[in-house]
PDB file of C-alpha atoms in Angstrom:
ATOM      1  CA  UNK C   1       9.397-105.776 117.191  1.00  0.00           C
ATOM      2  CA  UNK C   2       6.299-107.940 116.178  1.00  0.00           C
ATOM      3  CA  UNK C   3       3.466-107.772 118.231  1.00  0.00           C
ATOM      4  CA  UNK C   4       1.560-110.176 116.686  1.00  0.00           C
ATOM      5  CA  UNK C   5       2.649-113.448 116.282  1.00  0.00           C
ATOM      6  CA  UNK C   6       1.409-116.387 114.052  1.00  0.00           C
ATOM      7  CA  UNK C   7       3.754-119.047 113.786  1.00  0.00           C
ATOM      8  CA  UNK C   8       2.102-121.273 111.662  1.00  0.00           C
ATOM      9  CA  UNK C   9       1.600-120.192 107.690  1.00  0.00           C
ATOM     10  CA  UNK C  10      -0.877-123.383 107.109  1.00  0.00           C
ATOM     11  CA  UNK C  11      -2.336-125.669 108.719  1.00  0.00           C
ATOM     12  CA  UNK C  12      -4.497-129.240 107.561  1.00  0.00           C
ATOM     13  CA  UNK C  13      -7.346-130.707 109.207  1.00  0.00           C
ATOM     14  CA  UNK C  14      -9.727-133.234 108.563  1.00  0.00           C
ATOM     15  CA  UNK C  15     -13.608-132.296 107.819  1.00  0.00           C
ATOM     16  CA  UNK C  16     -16.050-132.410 111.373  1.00  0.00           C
ATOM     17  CA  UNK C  17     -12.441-132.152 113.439  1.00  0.00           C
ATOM     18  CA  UNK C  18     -11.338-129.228 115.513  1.00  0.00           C
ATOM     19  CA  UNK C  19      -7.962-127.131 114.619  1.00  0.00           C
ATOM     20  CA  UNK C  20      -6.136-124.660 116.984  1.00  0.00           C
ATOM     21  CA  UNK C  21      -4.907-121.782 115.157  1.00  0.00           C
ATOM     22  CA  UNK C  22      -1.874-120.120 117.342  1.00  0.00           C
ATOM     23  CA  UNK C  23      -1.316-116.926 118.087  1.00  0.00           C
ATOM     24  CA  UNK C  24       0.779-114.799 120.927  1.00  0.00           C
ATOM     25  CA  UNK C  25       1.380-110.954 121.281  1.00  0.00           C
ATOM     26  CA  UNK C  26       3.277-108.803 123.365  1.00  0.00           C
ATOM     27  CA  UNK C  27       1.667-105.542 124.602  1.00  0.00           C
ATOM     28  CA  UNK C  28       3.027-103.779 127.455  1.00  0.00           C
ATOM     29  CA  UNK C  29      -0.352-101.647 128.004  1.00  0.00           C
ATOM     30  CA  UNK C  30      -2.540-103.605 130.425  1.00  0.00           C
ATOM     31  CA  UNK C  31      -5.885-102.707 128.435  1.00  0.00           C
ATOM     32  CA  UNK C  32      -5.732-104.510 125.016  1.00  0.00           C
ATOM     33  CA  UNK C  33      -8.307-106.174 122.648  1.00  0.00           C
ATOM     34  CA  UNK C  34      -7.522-109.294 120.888  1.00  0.00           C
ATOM     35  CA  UNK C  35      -9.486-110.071 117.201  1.00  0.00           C
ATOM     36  CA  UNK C  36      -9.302-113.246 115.076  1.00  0.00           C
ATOM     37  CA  UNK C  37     -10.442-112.618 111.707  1.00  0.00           C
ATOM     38  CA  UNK C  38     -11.255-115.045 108.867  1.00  0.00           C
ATOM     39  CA  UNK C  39     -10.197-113.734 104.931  1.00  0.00           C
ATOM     40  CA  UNK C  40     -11.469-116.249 102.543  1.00  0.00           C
ATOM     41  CA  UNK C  41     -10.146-116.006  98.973  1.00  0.00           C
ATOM     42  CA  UNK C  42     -12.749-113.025  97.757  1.00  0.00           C
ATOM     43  CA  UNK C  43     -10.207-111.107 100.391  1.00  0.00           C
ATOM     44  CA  UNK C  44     -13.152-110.208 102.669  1.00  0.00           C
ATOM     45  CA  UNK C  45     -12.542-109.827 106.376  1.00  0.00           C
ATOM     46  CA  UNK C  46     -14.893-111.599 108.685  1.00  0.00           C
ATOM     47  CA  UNK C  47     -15.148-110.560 112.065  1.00  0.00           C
ATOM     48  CA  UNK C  48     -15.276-113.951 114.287  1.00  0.00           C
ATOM     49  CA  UNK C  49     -14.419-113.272 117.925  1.00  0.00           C
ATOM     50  CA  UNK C  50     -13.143-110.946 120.238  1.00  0.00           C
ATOM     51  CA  UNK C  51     -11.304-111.301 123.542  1.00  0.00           C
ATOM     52  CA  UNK C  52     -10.869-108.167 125.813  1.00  0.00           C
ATOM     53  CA  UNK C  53      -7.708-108.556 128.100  1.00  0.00           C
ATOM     54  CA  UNK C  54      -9.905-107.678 130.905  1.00  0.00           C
ATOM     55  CA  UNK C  55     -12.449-110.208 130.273  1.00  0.00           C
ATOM     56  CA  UNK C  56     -12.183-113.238 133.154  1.00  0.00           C
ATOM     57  CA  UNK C  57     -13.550-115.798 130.730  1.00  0.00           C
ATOM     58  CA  UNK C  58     -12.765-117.418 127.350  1.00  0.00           C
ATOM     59  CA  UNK C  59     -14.691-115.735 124.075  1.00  0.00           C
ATOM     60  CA  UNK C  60     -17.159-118.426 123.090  1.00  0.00           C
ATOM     61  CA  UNK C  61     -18.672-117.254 119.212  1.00  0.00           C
ATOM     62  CA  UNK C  62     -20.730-120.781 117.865  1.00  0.00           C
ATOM     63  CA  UNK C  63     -17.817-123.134 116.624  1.00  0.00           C
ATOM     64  CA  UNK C  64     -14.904-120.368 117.445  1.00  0.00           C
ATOM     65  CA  UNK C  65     -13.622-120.277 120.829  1.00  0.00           C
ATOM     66  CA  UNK C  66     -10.915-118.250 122.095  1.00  0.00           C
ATOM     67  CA  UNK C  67      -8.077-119.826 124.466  1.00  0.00           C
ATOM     68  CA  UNK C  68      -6.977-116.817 125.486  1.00  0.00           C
ATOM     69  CA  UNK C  69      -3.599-117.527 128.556  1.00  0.00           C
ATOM     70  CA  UNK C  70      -2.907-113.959 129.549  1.00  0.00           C
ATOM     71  CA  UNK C  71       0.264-114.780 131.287  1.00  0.00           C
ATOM     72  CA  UNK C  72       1.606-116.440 128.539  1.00  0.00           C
ATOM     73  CA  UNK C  73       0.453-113.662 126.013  1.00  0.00           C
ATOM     74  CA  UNK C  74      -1.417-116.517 123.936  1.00  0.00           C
ATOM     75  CA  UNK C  75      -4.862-116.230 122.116  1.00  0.00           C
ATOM     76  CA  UNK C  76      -4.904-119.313 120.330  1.00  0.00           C
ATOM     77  CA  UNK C  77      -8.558-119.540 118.041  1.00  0.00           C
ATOM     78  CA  UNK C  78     -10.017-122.760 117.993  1.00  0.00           C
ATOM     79  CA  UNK C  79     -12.476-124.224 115.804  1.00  0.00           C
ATOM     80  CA  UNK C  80     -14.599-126.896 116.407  1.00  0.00           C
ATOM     81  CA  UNK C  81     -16.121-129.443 113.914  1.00  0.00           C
ATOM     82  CA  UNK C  82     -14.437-127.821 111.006  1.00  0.00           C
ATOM     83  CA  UNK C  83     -16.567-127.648 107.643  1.00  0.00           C
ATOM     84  CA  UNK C  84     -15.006-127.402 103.853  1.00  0.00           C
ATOM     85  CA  UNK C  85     -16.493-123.837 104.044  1.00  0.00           C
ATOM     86  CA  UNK C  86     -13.610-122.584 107.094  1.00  0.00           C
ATOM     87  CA  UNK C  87     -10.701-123.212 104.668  1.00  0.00           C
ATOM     88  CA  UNK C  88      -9.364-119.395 104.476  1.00  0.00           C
ATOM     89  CA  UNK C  89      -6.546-117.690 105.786  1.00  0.00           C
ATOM     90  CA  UNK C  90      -7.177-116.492 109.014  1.00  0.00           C
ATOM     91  CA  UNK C  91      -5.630-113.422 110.855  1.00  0.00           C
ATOM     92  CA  UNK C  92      -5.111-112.743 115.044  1.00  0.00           C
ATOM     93  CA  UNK C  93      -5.070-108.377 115.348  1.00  0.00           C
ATOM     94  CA  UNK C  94      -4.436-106.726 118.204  1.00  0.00           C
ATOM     95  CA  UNK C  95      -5.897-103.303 119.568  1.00  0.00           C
ATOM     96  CA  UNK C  96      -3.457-101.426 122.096  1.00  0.00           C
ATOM     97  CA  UNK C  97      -4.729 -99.382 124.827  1.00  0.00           C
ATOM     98  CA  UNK C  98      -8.400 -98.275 125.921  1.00  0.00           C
ATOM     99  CA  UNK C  99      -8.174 -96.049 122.256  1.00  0.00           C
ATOM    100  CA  UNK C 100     -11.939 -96.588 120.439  1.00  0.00           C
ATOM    101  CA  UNK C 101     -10.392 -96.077 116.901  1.00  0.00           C
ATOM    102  CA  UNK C 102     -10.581 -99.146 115.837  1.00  0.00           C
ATOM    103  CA  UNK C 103      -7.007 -99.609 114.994  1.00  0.00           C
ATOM    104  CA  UNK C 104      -5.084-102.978 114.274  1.00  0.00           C
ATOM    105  CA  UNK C 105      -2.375-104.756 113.891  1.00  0.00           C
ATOM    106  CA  UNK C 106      -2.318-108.122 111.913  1.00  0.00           C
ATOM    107  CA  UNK C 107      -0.461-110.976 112.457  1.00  0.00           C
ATOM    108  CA  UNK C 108       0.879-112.678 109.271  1.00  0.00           C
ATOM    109  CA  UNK C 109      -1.521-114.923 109.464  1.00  0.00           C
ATOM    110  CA  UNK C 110      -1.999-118.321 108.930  1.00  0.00           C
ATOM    111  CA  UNK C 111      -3.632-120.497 106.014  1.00  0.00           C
ATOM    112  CA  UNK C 112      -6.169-123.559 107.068  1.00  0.00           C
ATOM    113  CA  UNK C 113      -7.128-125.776 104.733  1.00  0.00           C
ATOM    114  CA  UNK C 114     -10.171-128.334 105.467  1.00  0.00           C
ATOM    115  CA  UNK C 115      -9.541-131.885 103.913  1.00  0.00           C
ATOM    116  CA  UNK C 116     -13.156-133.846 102.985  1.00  0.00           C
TER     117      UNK C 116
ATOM    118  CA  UNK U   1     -23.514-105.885 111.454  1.00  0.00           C
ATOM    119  CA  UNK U   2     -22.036-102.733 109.796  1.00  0.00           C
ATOM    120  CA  UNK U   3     -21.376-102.528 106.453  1.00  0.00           C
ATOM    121  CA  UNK U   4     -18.632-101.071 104.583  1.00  0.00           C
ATOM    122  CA  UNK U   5     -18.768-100.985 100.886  1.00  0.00           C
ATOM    123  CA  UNK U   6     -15.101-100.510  99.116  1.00  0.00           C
ATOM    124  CA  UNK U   7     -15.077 -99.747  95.232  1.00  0.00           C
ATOM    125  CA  UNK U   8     -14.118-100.566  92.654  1.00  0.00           C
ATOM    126  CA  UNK U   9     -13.149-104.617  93.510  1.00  0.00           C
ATOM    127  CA  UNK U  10     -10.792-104.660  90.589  1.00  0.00           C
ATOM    128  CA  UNK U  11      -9.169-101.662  88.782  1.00  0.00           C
ATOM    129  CA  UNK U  12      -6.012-102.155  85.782  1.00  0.00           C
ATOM    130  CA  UNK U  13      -4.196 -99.149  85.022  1.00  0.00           C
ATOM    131  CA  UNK U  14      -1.346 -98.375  82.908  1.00  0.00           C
ATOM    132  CA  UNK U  15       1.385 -97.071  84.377  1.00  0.00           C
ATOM    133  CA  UNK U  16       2.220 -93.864  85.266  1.00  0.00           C
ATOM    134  CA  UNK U  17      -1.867 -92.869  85.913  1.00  0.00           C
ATOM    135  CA  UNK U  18      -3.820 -92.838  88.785  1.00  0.00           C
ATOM    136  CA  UNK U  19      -6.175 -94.617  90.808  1.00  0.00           C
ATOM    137  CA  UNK U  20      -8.889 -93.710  92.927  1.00  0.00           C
ATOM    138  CA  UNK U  21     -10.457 -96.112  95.564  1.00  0.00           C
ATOM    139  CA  UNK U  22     -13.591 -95.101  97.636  1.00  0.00           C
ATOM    140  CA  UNK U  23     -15.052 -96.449 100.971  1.00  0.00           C
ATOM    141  CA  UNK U  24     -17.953 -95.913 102.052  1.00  0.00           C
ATOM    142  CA  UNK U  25     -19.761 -96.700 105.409  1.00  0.00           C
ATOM    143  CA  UNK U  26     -23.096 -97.023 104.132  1.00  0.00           C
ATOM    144  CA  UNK U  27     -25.575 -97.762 107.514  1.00  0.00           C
ATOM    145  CA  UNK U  28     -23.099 -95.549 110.078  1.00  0.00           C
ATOM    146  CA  UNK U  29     -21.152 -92.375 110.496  1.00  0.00           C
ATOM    147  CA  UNK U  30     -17.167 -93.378 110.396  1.00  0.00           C
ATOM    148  CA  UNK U  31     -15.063 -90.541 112.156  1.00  0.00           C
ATOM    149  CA  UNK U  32     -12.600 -92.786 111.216  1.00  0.00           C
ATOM    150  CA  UNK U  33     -11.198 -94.872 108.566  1.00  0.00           C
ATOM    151  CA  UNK U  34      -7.992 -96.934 107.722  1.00  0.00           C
ATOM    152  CA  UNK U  35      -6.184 -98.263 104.888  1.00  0.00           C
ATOM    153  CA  UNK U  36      -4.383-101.729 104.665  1.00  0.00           C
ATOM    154  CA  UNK U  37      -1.981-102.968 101.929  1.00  0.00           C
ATOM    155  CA  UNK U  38      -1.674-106.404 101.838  1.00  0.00           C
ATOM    156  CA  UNK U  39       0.363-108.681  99.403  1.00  0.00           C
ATOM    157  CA  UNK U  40      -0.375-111.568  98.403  1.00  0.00           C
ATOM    158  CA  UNK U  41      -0.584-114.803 101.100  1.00  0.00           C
ATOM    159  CA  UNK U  42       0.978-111.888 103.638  1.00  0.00           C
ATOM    160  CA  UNK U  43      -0.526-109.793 106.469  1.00  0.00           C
ATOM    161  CA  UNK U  44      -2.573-106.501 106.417  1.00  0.00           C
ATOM    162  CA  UNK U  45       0.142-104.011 106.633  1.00  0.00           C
ATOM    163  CA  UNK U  46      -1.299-100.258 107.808  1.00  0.00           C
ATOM    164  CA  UNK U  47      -1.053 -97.572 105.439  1.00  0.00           C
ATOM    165  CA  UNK U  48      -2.315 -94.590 107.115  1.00  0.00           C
ATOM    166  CA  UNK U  49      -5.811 -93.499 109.487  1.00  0.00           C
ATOM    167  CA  UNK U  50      -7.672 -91.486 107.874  1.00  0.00           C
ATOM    168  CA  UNK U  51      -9.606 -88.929 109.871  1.00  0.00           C
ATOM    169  CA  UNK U  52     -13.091 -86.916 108.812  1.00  0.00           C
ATOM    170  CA  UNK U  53     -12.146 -83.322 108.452  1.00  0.00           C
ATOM    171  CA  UNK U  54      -8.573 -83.769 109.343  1.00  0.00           C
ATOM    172  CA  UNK U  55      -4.944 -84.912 107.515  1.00  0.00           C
ATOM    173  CA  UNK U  56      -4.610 -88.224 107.328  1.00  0.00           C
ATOM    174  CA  UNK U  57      -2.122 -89.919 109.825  1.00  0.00           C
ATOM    175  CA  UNK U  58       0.452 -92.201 107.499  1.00  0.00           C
ATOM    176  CA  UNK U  59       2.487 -94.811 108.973  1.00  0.00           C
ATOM    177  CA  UNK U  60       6.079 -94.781 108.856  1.00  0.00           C
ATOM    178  CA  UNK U  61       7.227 -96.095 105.388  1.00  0.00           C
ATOM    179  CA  UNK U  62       4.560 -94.543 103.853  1.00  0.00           C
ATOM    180  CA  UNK U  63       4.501 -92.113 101.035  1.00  0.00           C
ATOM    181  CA  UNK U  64       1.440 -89.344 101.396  1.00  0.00           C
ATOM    182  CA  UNK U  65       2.518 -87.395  98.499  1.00  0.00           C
ATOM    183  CA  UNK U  66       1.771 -91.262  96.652  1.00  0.00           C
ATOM    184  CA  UNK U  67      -1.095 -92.378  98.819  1.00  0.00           C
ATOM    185  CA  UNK U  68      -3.340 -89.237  98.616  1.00  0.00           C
ATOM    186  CA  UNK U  69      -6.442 -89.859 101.149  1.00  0.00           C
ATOM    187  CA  UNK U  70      -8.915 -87.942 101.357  1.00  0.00           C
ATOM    188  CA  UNK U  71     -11.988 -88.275 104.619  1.00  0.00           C
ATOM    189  CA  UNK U  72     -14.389 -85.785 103.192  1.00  0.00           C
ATOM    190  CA  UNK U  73     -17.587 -86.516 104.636  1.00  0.00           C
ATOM    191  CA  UNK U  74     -18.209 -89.086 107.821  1.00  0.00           C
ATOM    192  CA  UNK U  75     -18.870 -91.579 105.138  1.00  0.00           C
ATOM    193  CA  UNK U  76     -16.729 -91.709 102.501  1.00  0.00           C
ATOM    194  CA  UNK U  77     -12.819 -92.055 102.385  1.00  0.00           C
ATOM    195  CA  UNK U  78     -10.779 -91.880  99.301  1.00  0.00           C
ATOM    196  CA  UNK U  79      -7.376 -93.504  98.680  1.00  0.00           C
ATOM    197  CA  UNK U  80      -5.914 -92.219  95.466  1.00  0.00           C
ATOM    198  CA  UNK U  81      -2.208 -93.846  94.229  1.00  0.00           C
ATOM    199  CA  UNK U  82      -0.586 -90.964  92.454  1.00  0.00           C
ATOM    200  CA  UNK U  83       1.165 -92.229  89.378  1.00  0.00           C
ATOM    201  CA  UNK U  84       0.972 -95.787  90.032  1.00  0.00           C
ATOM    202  CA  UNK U  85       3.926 -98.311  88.950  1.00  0.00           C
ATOM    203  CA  UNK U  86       3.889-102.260  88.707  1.00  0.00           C
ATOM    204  CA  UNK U  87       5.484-102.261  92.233  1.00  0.00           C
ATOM    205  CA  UNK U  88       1.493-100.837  93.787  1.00  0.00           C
ATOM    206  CA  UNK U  89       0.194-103.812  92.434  1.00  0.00           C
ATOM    207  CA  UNK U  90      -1.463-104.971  95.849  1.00  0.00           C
ATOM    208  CA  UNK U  91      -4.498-105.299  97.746  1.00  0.00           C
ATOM    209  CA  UNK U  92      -5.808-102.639  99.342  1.00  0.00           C
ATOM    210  CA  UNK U  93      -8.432-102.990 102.044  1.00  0.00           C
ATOM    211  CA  UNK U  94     -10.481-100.168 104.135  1.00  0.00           C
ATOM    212  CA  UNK U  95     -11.867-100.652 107.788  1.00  0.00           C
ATOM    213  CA  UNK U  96     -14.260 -97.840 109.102  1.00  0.00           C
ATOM    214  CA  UNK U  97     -14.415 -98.104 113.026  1.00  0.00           C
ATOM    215  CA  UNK U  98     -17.700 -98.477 115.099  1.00  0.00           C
ATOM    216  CA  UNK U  99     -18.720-100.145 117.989  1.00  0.00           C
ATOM    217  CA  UNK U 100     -21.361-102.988 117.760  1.00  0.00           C
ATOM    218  CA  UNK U 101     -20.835-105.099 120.557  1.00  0.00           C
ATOM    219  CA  UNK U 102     -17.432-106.604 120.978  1.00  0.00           C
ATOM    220  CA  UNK U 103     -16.434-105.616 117.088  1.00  0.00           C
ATOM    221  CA  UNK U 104     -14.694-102.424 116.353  1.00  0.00           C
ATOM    222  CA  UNK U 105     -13.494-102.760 113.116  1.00  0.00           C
ATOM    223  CA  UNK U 106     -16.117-103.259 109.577  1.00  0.00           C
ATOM    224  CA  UNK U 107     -13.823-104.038 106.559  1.00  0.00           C
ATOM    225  CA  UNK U 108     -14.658-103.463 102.573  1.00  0.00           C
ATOM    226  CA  UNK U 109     -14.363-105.948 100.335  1.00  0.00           C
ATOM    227  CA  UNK U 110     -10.844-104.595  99.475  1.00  0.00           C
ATOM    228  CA  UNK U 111      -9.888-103.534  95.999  1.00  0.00           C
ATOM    229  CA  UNK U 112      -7.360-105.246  94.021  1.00  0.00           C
ATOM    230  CA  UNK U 113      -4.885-102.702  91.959  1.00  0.00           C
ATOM    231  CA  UNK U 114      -2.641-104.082  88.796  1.00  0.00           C
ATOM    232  CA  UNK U 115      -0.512-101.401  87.459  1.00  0.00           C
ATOM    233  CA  UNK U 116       0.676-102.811  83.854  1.00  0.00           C
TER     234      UNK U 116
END
């Protein structure tokens, strides 16, 4: 079953406006980390924020921001005053359990694309 | 941040040779590393966890006697594809795991393999 869930494969928005970029898991271990990461077209992974299912308050990271609705198994990314430079495809992981490996698993994924 | 240095960034082969990829953690020890597929405009798709000193730890689809890896030292892990075809054309992408702050995860810059 898919634990990670991106529903939307691209999305538009307009330059100095803010997306959401969804994403929902399901995890049945109550300790969990949640990871949104940005790949631009080099294929690089860029680390942009992290959400802790333990933490009582939203992941704030500059222009990233993490709506994360625990009951609803939602950590939607959010990006404020989007710039050409965010267009990328951008991926919501999830680690299971209290584990420091450092394992992941990837959503599919979803491809933003910043109109001027 | 951590870095993670993956070579080489491109690699053609012919078919029927093989192909060796490094990663290297170049400013930390990584007790452990992992390997990601990924196709093109699709999600990271885990290959196998490499471990230093150890067998590595393939995921279920996986081929080991294809995907040779090799965690030698606590900074350097080696995927080699064994007699590569046009069908492990992909993307391949290494993560070494270590804590700074809230990130777990430090990517290479991922290698991309065309078997012609």
């Amino acid at each position: 079953a898919q634990k990670i869930t991106q529903t939307q494969p691209g999305m538009f928005v307009q330059e100095k406006e803010a997306v959401t970029l969804d994403c929902t898991y399901d995890t049945s271990d109550p300790s969990y980390g949640l990871f949104w990461y940005k790949q631009p077209s080099s294929g690089e992974m860029i680390f942009l924020i992290y959400q802790g299912s333990y933490d009582q308050q939203n992941a704030t990271e500059g222009r990233y921001s993490l709506n994360f609705q625990k009951a609803r198994k939602s950590a939607n990314l959010v990006i404020s005053a989007s710039q050409l430079g965010d267009s990328a495809m951008y991926f919501c992981a999830m680690r299971e359990g209290s584990s420091n490996t450092g394992k992941l698993i990837f959503g599919q994924g979803t491809t933003l694309q910043v109109k001027p | 941040g951590a870095v993670v240095s993956q070579h080489p960034s491109r690699v053609i082969c012919k078919s029927g040779t093989s192909v060796k990829i490094e990663c290297r953690s170049l400013d930390f020890q990584a007790t452990t590393m992992f390997w990601y597929r990924q196709f093109p405009k699709q999600s990271l798709m885990l290959m196998a966890t490499s471990n230093e000193g150890s067998k590595a730890t393939y995921e279920q689809g996986v081929e080991k006697d294809k995907f040779l890896i090799n965690h030698a030292s606590l900074t350097l892990s080696t995927l080699t594809v064994t007699s590569a075809h046009p069908e492990d054309s992909s993307f391949y992408i290494c993560s070494a795991y270590r804590r700074v702050g809230v990130a777990e995860a430090f990517f290479g810059q991922g290698t991309r393999l065309t078997v012609v």
